[in-house]
mmCIF file of N, CA and C in Angstrom:
data_model
loop_
_atom_site.group_PDB
_atom_site.id
_atom_site.type_symbol
_atom_site.label_atom_id
_atom_site.label_comp_id
_atom_site.label_asym_id
_atom_site.label_seq_id
_atom_site.Cartn_x
_atom_site.Cartn_y
_atom_site.Cartn_z
ATOM 1 N N UNK A 1 15.837 -17.366 -6.156
ATOM 2 C CA UNK A 1 15.361 -16.468 -7.194
ATOM 3 C C UNK A 1 13.840 -16.467 -7.176
ATOM 4 N N UNK A 2 13.272 -15.289 -7.130
ATOM 5 C CA UNK A 2 11.824 -15.142 -7.144
ATOM 6 C C UNK A 2 11.332 -15.375 -8.565
ATOM 7 N N UNK A 3 10.271 -16.181 -8.693
ATOM 8 C CA UNK A 3 9.851 -16.576 -10.030
ATOM 9 C C UNK A 3 8.605 -15.867 -10.535
ATOM 10 N N UNK A 4 7.676 -15.509 -9.668
ATOM 11 C CA UNK A 4 6.454 -14.866 -10.136
ATOM 12 C C UNK A 4 6.605 -13.343 -10.069
ATOM 13 N N UNK A 5 5.745 -12.666 -10.816
ATOM 14 C CA UNK A 5 5.772 -11.195 -10.800
ATOM 15 C C UNK A 5 5.465 -10.682 -9.392
ATOM 16 N N UNK A 6 4.538 -11.315 -8.703
ATOM 17 C CA UNK A 6 4.205 -10.889 -7.337
ATOM 18 C C UNK A 6 5.407 -11.058 -6.424
ATOM 19 N N UNK A 7 6.114 -12.174 -6.540
ATOM 20 C CA UNK A 7 7.300 -12.377 -5.695
ATOM 21 C C UNK A 7 8.396 -11.379 -6.017
ATOM 22 N N UNK A 8 8.592 -11.085 -7.298
ATOM 23 C CA UNK A 8 9.636 -10.118 -7.678
ATOM 24 C C UNK A 8 9.290 -8.718 -7.184
ATOM 25 N N UNK A 9 8.024 -8.318 -7.326
ATOM 26 C CA UNK A 9 7.611 -6.997 -6.833
ATOM 27 C C UNK A 9 7.678 -6.934 -5.308
ATOM 28 N N UNK A 10 7.338 -8.043 -4.663
ATOM 29 C CA UNK A 10 7.435 -8.105 -3.198
ATOM 30 C C UNK A 10 8.883 -7.928 -2.761
ATOM 31 N N UNK A 11 9.786 -8.616 -3.408
ATOM 32 C CA UNK A 11 11.205 -8.501 -3.055
ATOM 33 C C UNK A 11 11.715 -7.082 -3.313
ATOM 34 N N UNK A 12 11.290 -6.475 -4.400
ATOM 35 C CA UNK A 12 11.699 -5.098 -4.701
ATOM 36 C C UNK A 12 11.194 -4.144 -3.619
ATOM 37 N N UNK A 13 9.946 -4.297 -3.211
ATOM 38 C CA UNK A 13 9.390 -3.455 -2.150
ATOM 39 C C UNK A 13 10.154 -3.673 -0.845
ATOM 40 N N UNK A 14 10.504 -4.907 -0.533
ATOM 41 C CA UNK A 14 11.288 -5.204 0.671
ATOM 42 C C UNK A 14 12.656 -4.537 0.616
ATOM 43 N N UNK A 15 13.295 -4.567 -0.543
ATOM 44 C CA UNK A 15 14.613 -3.942 -0.679
ATOM 45 C C UNK A 15 14.538 -2.441 -0.457
ATOM 46 N N UNK A 16 13.486 -1.804 -0.983
ATOM 47 C CA UNK A 16 13.341 -0.353 -0.844
ATOM 48 C C UNK A 16 12.944 0.080 0.550
ATOM 49 N N UNK A 17 12.126 -0.731 1.230
ATOM 50 C CA UNK A 17 11.547 -0.302 2.495
ATOM 51 C C UNK A 17 12.004 -1.079 3.713
ATOM 52 N N UNK A 18 12.443 -2.326 3.519
ATOM 53 C CA UNK A 18 12.782 -3.171 4.655
ATOM 54 C C UNK A 18 11.561 -3.827 5.275
ATOM 55 N N UNK A 19 10.377 -3.648 4.670
ATOM 56 C CA UNK A 19 9.170 -4.261 5.212
ATOM 57 C C UNK A 19 9.333 -5.771 5.339
ATOM 58 N N UNK A 20 8.726 -6.363 6.350
ATOM 59 C CA UNK A 20 8.727 -7.826 6.435
ATOM 60 C C UNK A 20 8.043 -8.422 5.195
ATOM 61 N N UNK A 21 8.432 -9.650 4.837
ATOM 62 C CA UNK A 21 7.946 -10.300 3.617
ATOM 63 C C UNK A 21 6.419 -10.298 3.538
ATOM 64 N N UNK A 22 5.744 -10.728 4.580
ATOM 65 C CA UNK A 22 4.286 -10.838 4.531
ATOM 66 C C UNK A 22 3.613 -9.475 4.349
ATOM 67 N N UNK A 23 4.121 -8.454 5.010
ATOM 68 C CA UNK A 23 3.557 -7.105 4.847
ATOM 69 C C UNK A 23 3.757 -6.616 3.417
ATOM 70 N N UNK A 24 4.947 -6.831 2.880
ATOM 71 C CA UNK A 24 5.233 -6.410 1.509
ATOM 72 C C UNK A 24 4.366 -7.189 0.521
ATOM 73 N N UNK A 25 4.210 -8.468 0.751
ATOM 74 C CA UNK A 25 3.401 -9.289 -0.162
ATOM 75 C C UNK A 25 1.936 -8.849 -0.144
ATOM 76 N N UNK A 26 1.411 -8.568 1.039
ATOM 77 C CA UNK A 26 0.024 -8.089 1.109
ATOM 78 C C UNK A 26 -0.141 -6.787 0.327
ATOM 79 N N UNK A 27 0.828 -5.895 0.451
ATOM 80 C CA UNK A 27 0.758 -4.622 -0.274
ATOM 81 C C UNK A 27 0.794 -4.873 -1.787
ATOM 82 N N UNK A 28 1.663 -5.764 -2.231
ATOM 83 C CA UNK A 28 1.773 -6.064 -3.661
ATOM 84 C C UNK A 28 0.486 -6.713 -4.171
ATOM 85 N N UNK A 29 -0.041 -7.651 -3.418
ATOM 86 C CA UNK A 29 -1.259 -8.339 -3.847
ATOM 87 C C UNK A 29 -2.459 -7.395 -3.910
ATOM 88 N N UNK A 30 -2.486 -6.389 -3.061
ATOM 89 C CA UNK A 30 -3.592 -5.426 -3.050
ATOM 90 C C UNK A 30 -3.450 -4.374 -4.150
ATOM 91 N N UNK A 31 -2.238 -4.216 -4.670
ATOM 92 C CA UNK A 31 -1.973 -3.179 -5.676
ATOM 93 C C UNK A 31 -2.395 -3.644 -7.070
ATOM 94 N N UNK A 32 -2.701 -2.676 -7.898
ATOM 95 C CA UNK A 32 -2.976 -2.953 -9.302
ATOM 96 C C UNK A 32 -1.659 -3.317 -9.980
ATOM 97 N N UNK A 33 -1.642 -4.365 -10.828
ATOM 98 C CA UNK A 33 -0.389 -4.723 -11.517
ATOM 99 C C UNK A 33 0.216 -3.517 -12.242
ATOM 100 N N UNK A 34 1.498 -3.305 -12.029
ATOM 101 C CA UNK A 34 2.213 -2.203 -12.663
ATOM 102 C C UNK A 34 2.091 -0.867 -11.951
ATOM 103 N N UNK A 35 1.290 -0.808 -10.880
ATOM 104 C CA UNK A 35 1.143 0.462 -10.160
ATOM 105 C C UNK A 35 2.355 0.705 -9.269
ATOM 106 N N UNK A 36 2.476 1.944 -8.793
ATOM 107 C CA UNK A 36 3.570 2.277 -7.886
ATOM 108 C C UNK A 36 3.370 1.557 -6.556
ATOM 109 N N UNK A 37 4.409 0.933 -6.058
ATOM 110 C CA UNK A 37 4.331 0.252 -4.765
ATOM 111 C C UNK A 37 4.556 1.225 -3.615
ATOM 112 N N UNK A 38 5.297 2.279 -3.888
ATOM 113 C CA UNK A 38 5.531 3.325 -2.892
ATOM 114 C C UNK A 38 4.873 4.585 -3.429
ATOM 115 N N UNK A 39 3.779 5.007 -2.796
ATOM 116 C CA UNK A 39 3.058 6.165 -3.325
ATOM 117 C C UNK A 39 3.856 7.455 -3.188
ATOM 118 N N UNK A 40 3.597 8.362 -4.099
ATOM 119 C CA UNK A 40 4.205 9.687 -4.021
ATOM 120 C C UNK A 40 3.578 10.425 -2.851
ATOM 121 N N UNK A 41 4.379 10.937 -1.915
ATOM 122 C CA UNK A 41 3.791 11.654 -0.777
ATOM 123 C C UNK A 41 3.213 12.992 -1.213
ATOM 124 N N UNK A 42 2.192 13.437 -0.478
ATOM 125 C CA UNK A 42 1.676 14.767 -0.769
ATOM 126 C C UNK A 42 2.703 15.797 -0.271
ATOM 127 N N UNK A 43 2.513 17.051 -0.612
ATOM 128 C CA UNK A 43 3.524 18.094 -0.338
ATOM 129 C C UNK A 43 3.838 18.235 1.147
ATOM 130 N N UNK A 44 2.819 18.237 2.002
ATOM 131 C CA UNK A 44 3.062 18.374 3.440
ATOM 132 C C UNK A 44 3.815 17.176 3.994
ATOM 133 N N UNK A 45 3.449 15.980 3.531
ATOM 134 C CA UNK A 45 4.121 14.768 4.000
ATOM 135 C C UNK A 45 5.581 14.760 3.569
ATOM 136 N N UNK A 46 5.849 15.194 2.353
ATOM 137 C CA UNK A 46 7.224 15.223 1.856
ATOM 138 C C UNK A 46 8.090 16.174 2.690
ATOM 139 N N UNK A 47 7.543 17.344 3.033
ATOM 140 C CA UNK A 47 8.273 18.310 3.850
ATOM 141 C C UNK A 47 8.536 17.743 5.240
ATOM 142 N N UNK A 48 7.526 17.110 5.831
ATOM 143 C CA UNK A 48 7.695 16.511 7.155
ATOM 144 C C UNK A 48 8.778 15.430 7.137
ATOM 145 N N UNK A 49 8.740 14.556 6.140
ATOM 146 C CA UNK A 49 9.737 13.495 6.041
ATOM 147 C C UNK A 49 11.143 14.070 5.877
ATOM 148 N N UNK A 50 11.278 15.122 5.086
ATOM 149 C CA UNK A 50 12.587 15.754 4.903
ATOM 150 C C UNK A 50 13.103 16.319 6.215
ATOM 151 N N UNK A 51 12.234 16.935 6.987
ATOM 152 C CA UNK A 51 12.638 17.505 8.277
ATOM 153 C C UNK A 51 13.015 16.410 9.278
ATOM 154 N N UNK A 52 12.236 15.344 9.315
ATOM 155 C CA UNK A 52 12.559 14.231 10.223
ATOM 156 C C UNK A 52 13.905 13.622 9.850
ATOM 157 N N UNK A 53 14.131 13.362 8.565
ATOM 158 C CA UNK A 53 15.397 12.757 8.139
ATOM 159 C C UNK A 53 16.573 13.703 8.398
ATOM 160 N N UNK A 54 16.363 15.002 8.225
ATOM 161 C CA UNK A 54 17.430 15.964 8.503
ATOM 162 C C UNK A 54 17.802 15.942 9.981
ATOM 163 N N UNK A 55 16.824 15.757 10.856
ATOM 164 C CA UNK A 55 17.103 15.692 12.291
ATOM 165 C C UNK A 55 17.779 14.386 12.677
ATOM 166 N N UNK A 56 17.416 13.286 12.014
ATOM 167 C CA UNK A 56 17.989 11.984 12.346
ATOM 168 C C UNK A 56 19.379 11.782 11.746
ATOM 169 N N UNK A 57 19.653 12.463 10.663
ATOM 170 C CA UNK A 57 20.858 12.197 9.882
ATOM 171 C C UNK A 57 22.146 12.557 10.628
ATOM 172 N N UNK A 58 23.152 11.794 10.349
ATOM 173 C CA UNK A 58 24.504 12.133 10.771
ATOM 174 C C UNK A 58 25.439 11.734 9.651
ATOM 175 N N UNK A 59 26.652 12.153 9.737
ATOM 176 C CA UNK A 59 27.579 12.017 8.610
ATOM 177 C C UNK A 59 27.874 10.580 8.239
ATOM 178 N N UNK A 60 28.160 9.757 9.203
ATOM 179 C CA UNK A 60 28.514 8.371 8.886
ATOM 180 C C UNK A 60 27.307 7.475 9.122
ATOM 181 N N UNK A 61 26.694 7.077 8.034
ATOM 182 C CA UNK A 61 25.578 6.145 8.174
ATOM 183 C C UNK A 61 25.961 4.837 7.503
ATOM 184 N N UNK A 62 25.344 3.781 7.955
ATOM 185 C CA UNK A 62 25.530 2.507 7.285
ATOM 186 C C UNK A 62 24.317 2.285 6.394
ATOM 187 N N UNK A 63 24.458 1.479 5.368
ATOM 188 C CA UNK A 63 23.348 1.281 4.453
ATOM 189 C C UNK A 63 22.374 0.222 4.942
ATOM 190 N N UNK A 64 22.783 -0.617 5.859
ATOM 191 C CA UNK A 64 21.881 -1.602 6.436
ATOM 192 C C UNK A 64 21.296 -1.013 7.706
ATOM 193 N N UNK A 65 20.008 -0.782 7.728
ATOM 194 C CA UNK A 65 19.308 -0.157 8.849
ATOM 195 C C UNK A 65 19.899 1.209 9.197
ATOM 196 N N UNK A 66 19.939 2.139 8.216
ATOM 197 C CA UNK A 66 20.482 3.462 8.519
ATOM 198 C C UNK A 66 19.688 4.151 9.613
ATOM 199 N N UNK A 67 20.377 4.862 10.464
ATOM 200 C CA UNK A 67 19.796 5.607 11.578
ATOM 201 C C UNK A 67 19.010 4.705 12.526
ATOM 202 N N UNK A 68 19.318 3.406 12.521
ATOM 203 C CA UNK A 68 18.614 2.480 13.392
ATOM 204 C C UNK A 68 17.238 2.097 12.889
ATOM 205 N N UNK A 69 16.930 2.456 11.650
ATOM 206 C CA UNK A 69 15.617 2.154 11.085
ATOM 207 C C UNK A 69 15.586 0.699 10.616
ATOM 208 N N UNK A 70 14.620 -0.048 11.128
ATOM 209 C CA UNK A 70 14.443 -1.441 10.708
ATOM 210 C C UNK A 70 13.714 -1.504 9.366
ATOM 211 N N UNK A 71 12.605 -0.767 9.268
ATOM 212 C CA UNK A 71 11.894 -0.656 8.003
ATOM 213 C C UNK A 71 10.997 0.568 8.020
ATOM 214 N N UNK A 72 10.549 0.956 6.827
ATOM 215 C CA UNK A 72 9.601 2.055 6.694
ATOM 216 C C UNK A 72 8.388 1.542 5.937
ATOM 217 N N UNK A 73 7.241 2.141 6.217
ATOM 218 C CA UNK A 73 6.007 1.789 5.531
ATOM 219 C C UNK A 73 5.428 3.087 4.972
ATOM 220 N N UNK A 74 5.843 3.463 3.741
ATOM 221 C CA UNK A 74 5.429 4.754 3.181
ATOM 222 C C UNK A 74 4.017 4.717 2.623
ATOM 223 N N UNK A 75 3.286 5.780 2.871
ATOM 224 C CA UNK A 75 1.946 6.002 2.313
ATOM 225 C C UNK A 75 1.929 7.428 1.786
ATOM 226 N N UNK A 76 0.909 7.784 1.056
ATOM 227 C CA UNK A 76 0.876 9.140 0.496
ATOM 228 C C UNK A 76 0.712 10.204 1.575
ATOM 229 N N UNK A 77 0.084 9.851 2.700
ATOM 230 C CA UNK A 77 -0.190 10.845 3.737
ATOM 231 C C UNK A 77 0.497 10.568 5.064
ATOM 232 N N UNK A 78 1.311 9.531 5.140
ATOM 233 C CA UNK A 78 2.021 9.222 6.382
ATOM 234 C C UNK A 78 3.202 8.298 6.091
ATOM 235 N N UNK A 79 4.097 8.225 7.053
ATOM 236 C CA UNK A 79 5.256 7.348 6.943
ATOM 237 C C UNK A 79 5.475 6.703 8.301
ATOM 238 N N UNK A 80 5.310 5.399 8.350
ATOM 239 C CA UNK A 80 5.589 4.647 9.564
ATOM 240 C C UNK A 80 7.065 4.288 9.545
ATOM 241 N N UNK A 81 7.784 4.648 10.592
ATOM 242 C CA UNK A 81 9.200 4.317 10.696
ATOM 243 C C UNK A 81 9.356 3.348 11.863
ATOM 244 N N UNK A 82 9.806 2.146 11.594
ATOM 245 C CA UNK A 82 10.023 1.145 12.640
ATOM 246 C C UNK A 82 11.520 1.115 12.942
ATOM 247 N N UNK A 83 11.865 1.501 14.172
ATOM 248 C CA UNK A 83 13.256 1.481 14.593
ATOM 249 C C UNK A 83 13.600 0.096 15.117
ATOM 250 N N UNK A 84 14.874 -0.260 15.044
ATOM 251 C CA UNK A 84 15.333 -1.603 15.362
ATOM 252 C C UNK A 84 15.065 -2.065 16.771
ATOM 253 N N UNK A 85 15.159 -1.208 17.740
ATOM 254 C CA UNK A 85 14.955 -1.610 19.132
ATOM 255 C C UNK A 85 13.956 -0.661 19.774
ATOM 256 N N UNK A 86 13.132 -1.198 20.610
ATOM 257 C CA UNK A 86 12.169 -0.391 21.343
ATOM 258 C C UNK A 86 12.931 0.494 22.321
ATOM 259 N N UNK A 87 12.683 1.810 22.322
ATOM 260 C CA UNK A 87 13.410 2.695 23.244
ATOM 261 C C UNK A 87 13.257 2.287 24.709
ATOM 262 N N UNK A 88 12.158 1.650 25.056
ATOM 263 C CA UNK A 88 11.959 1.211 26.439
ATOM 264 C C UNK A 88 12.967 0.135 26.810
ATOM 265 N N UNK A 89 13.364 -0.671 25.817
ATOM 266 C CA UNK A 89 14.305 -1.764 26.066
ATOM 267 C C UNK A 89 15.759 -1.298 26.103
ATOM 268 N N UNK A 90 16.039 -0.110 25.575
ATOM 269 C CA UNK A 90 17.415 0.397 25.563
ATOM 270 C C UNK A 90 17.738 1.082 26.874
ATOM 271 N N UNK A 91 19.017 1.044 27.278
ATOM 272 C CA UNK A 91 19.402 1.792 28.475
ATOM 273 C C UNK A 91 19.124 3.281 28.272
ATOM 274 N N UNK A 92 18.807 3.967 29.339
ATOM 275 C CA UNK A 92 18.465 5.391 29.259
ATOM 276 C C UNK A 92 19.549 6.208 28.568
ATOM 277 N N UNK A 93 20.814 5.844 28.765
ATOM 278 C CA UNK A 93 21.907 6.597 28.145
ATOM 279 C C UNK A 93 21.937 6.438 26.626
ATOM 280 N N UNK A 94 21.306 5.371 26.106
ATOM 281 C CA UNK A 94 21.322 5.134 24.666
ATOM 282 C C UNK A 94 20.130 5.755 23.956
ATOM 283 N N UNK A 95 19.158 6.243 24.698
ATOM 284 C CA UNK A 95 17.965 6.828 24.092
ATOM 285 C C UNK A 95 18.252 8.277 23.738
ATOM 286 N N UNK A 96 18.118 8.630 22.441
ATOM 287 C CA UNK A 96 18.372 10.018 22.057
ATOM 288 C C UNK A 96 17.359 10.952 22.710
ATOM 289 N N UNK A 97 17.827 12.121 23.071
ATOM 290 C CA UNK A 97 16.952 13.116 23.664
ATOM 291 C C UNK A 97 16.139 13.782 22.560
ATOM 292 N N UNK A 98 14.878 14.106 22.827
ATOM 293 C CA UNK A 98 14.049 14.750 21.802
ATOM 294 C C UNK A 98 14.667 16.067 21.353
ATOM 295 N N UNK A 99 14.511 16.345 20.077
ATOM 296 C CA UNK A 99 14.994 17.596 19.514
ATOM 297 C C UNK A 99 13.849 18.254 18.781
ATOM 298 N N UNK A 100 13.732 19.541 18.957
ATOM 299 C CA UNK A 100 12.670 20.278 18.299
ATOM 300 C C UNK A 100 13.100 20.623 16.886
ATOM 301 N N UNK A 101 12.192 20.400 15.935
ATOM 302 C CA UNK A 101 12.460 20.737 14.539
ATOM 303 C C UNK A 101 11.791 22.070 14.260
ATOM 304 N N UNK A 102 12.595 23.032 13.830
ATOM 305 C CA UNK A 102 12.061 24.346 13.473
ATOM 306 C C UNK A 102 12.192 24.507 11.969
ATOM 307 N N UNK A 103 11.215 25.168 11.389
ATOM 308 C CA UNK A 103 11.229 25.388 9.956
ATOM 309 C C UNK A 103 12.490 26.062 9.466
ATOM 310 N N UNK A 104 13.092 26.920 10.283
ATOM 311 C CA UNK A 104 14.307 27.630 9.862
ATOM 312 C C UNK A 104 15.527 26.712 9.874
ATOM 313 N N UNK A 105 15.423 25.540 10.542
ATOM 314 C CA UNK A 105 16.551 24.606 10.606
ATOM 315 C C UNK A 105 16.716 23.778 9.344
ATOM 316 N N UNK A 106 15.622 23.614 8.613
ATOM 317 C CA UNK A 106 15.636 22.727 7.451
ATOM 318 C C UNK A 106 15.090 23.489 6.262
ATOM 319 N N UNK A 107 15.824 23.449 5.181
ATOM 320 C CA UNK A 107 15.310 24.111 3.982
ATOM 321 C C UNK A 107 14.362 23.157 3.268
ATOM 322 N N UNK A 108 13.270 23.641 2.697
ATOM 323 C CA UNK A 108 12.281 22.775 2.033
ATOM 324 C C UNK A 108 12.816 22.111 0.795
#
């Protein structure tokens, strides 16, 4: 059980993002007490994230590391997505082929 406010906020951030403990703790320690740990994305970033997730999504996802995502590091102007395995380390047959995202494919 986490006992301090910093530890509890760190654990909450880890649950939401999957960030490693030290990265989450640094973010919490740098934040103002009571501030949002995950910033609200700006409009362009939100649209981009929606399009990326729409392209990655499939019907049956698991809740632990969905879509192969190990963790995310959200910022107001960018989103770092860390996938579980480096594509270079995976066999060529397991690497998804790039897909082009068109505005008409995803509704805003």
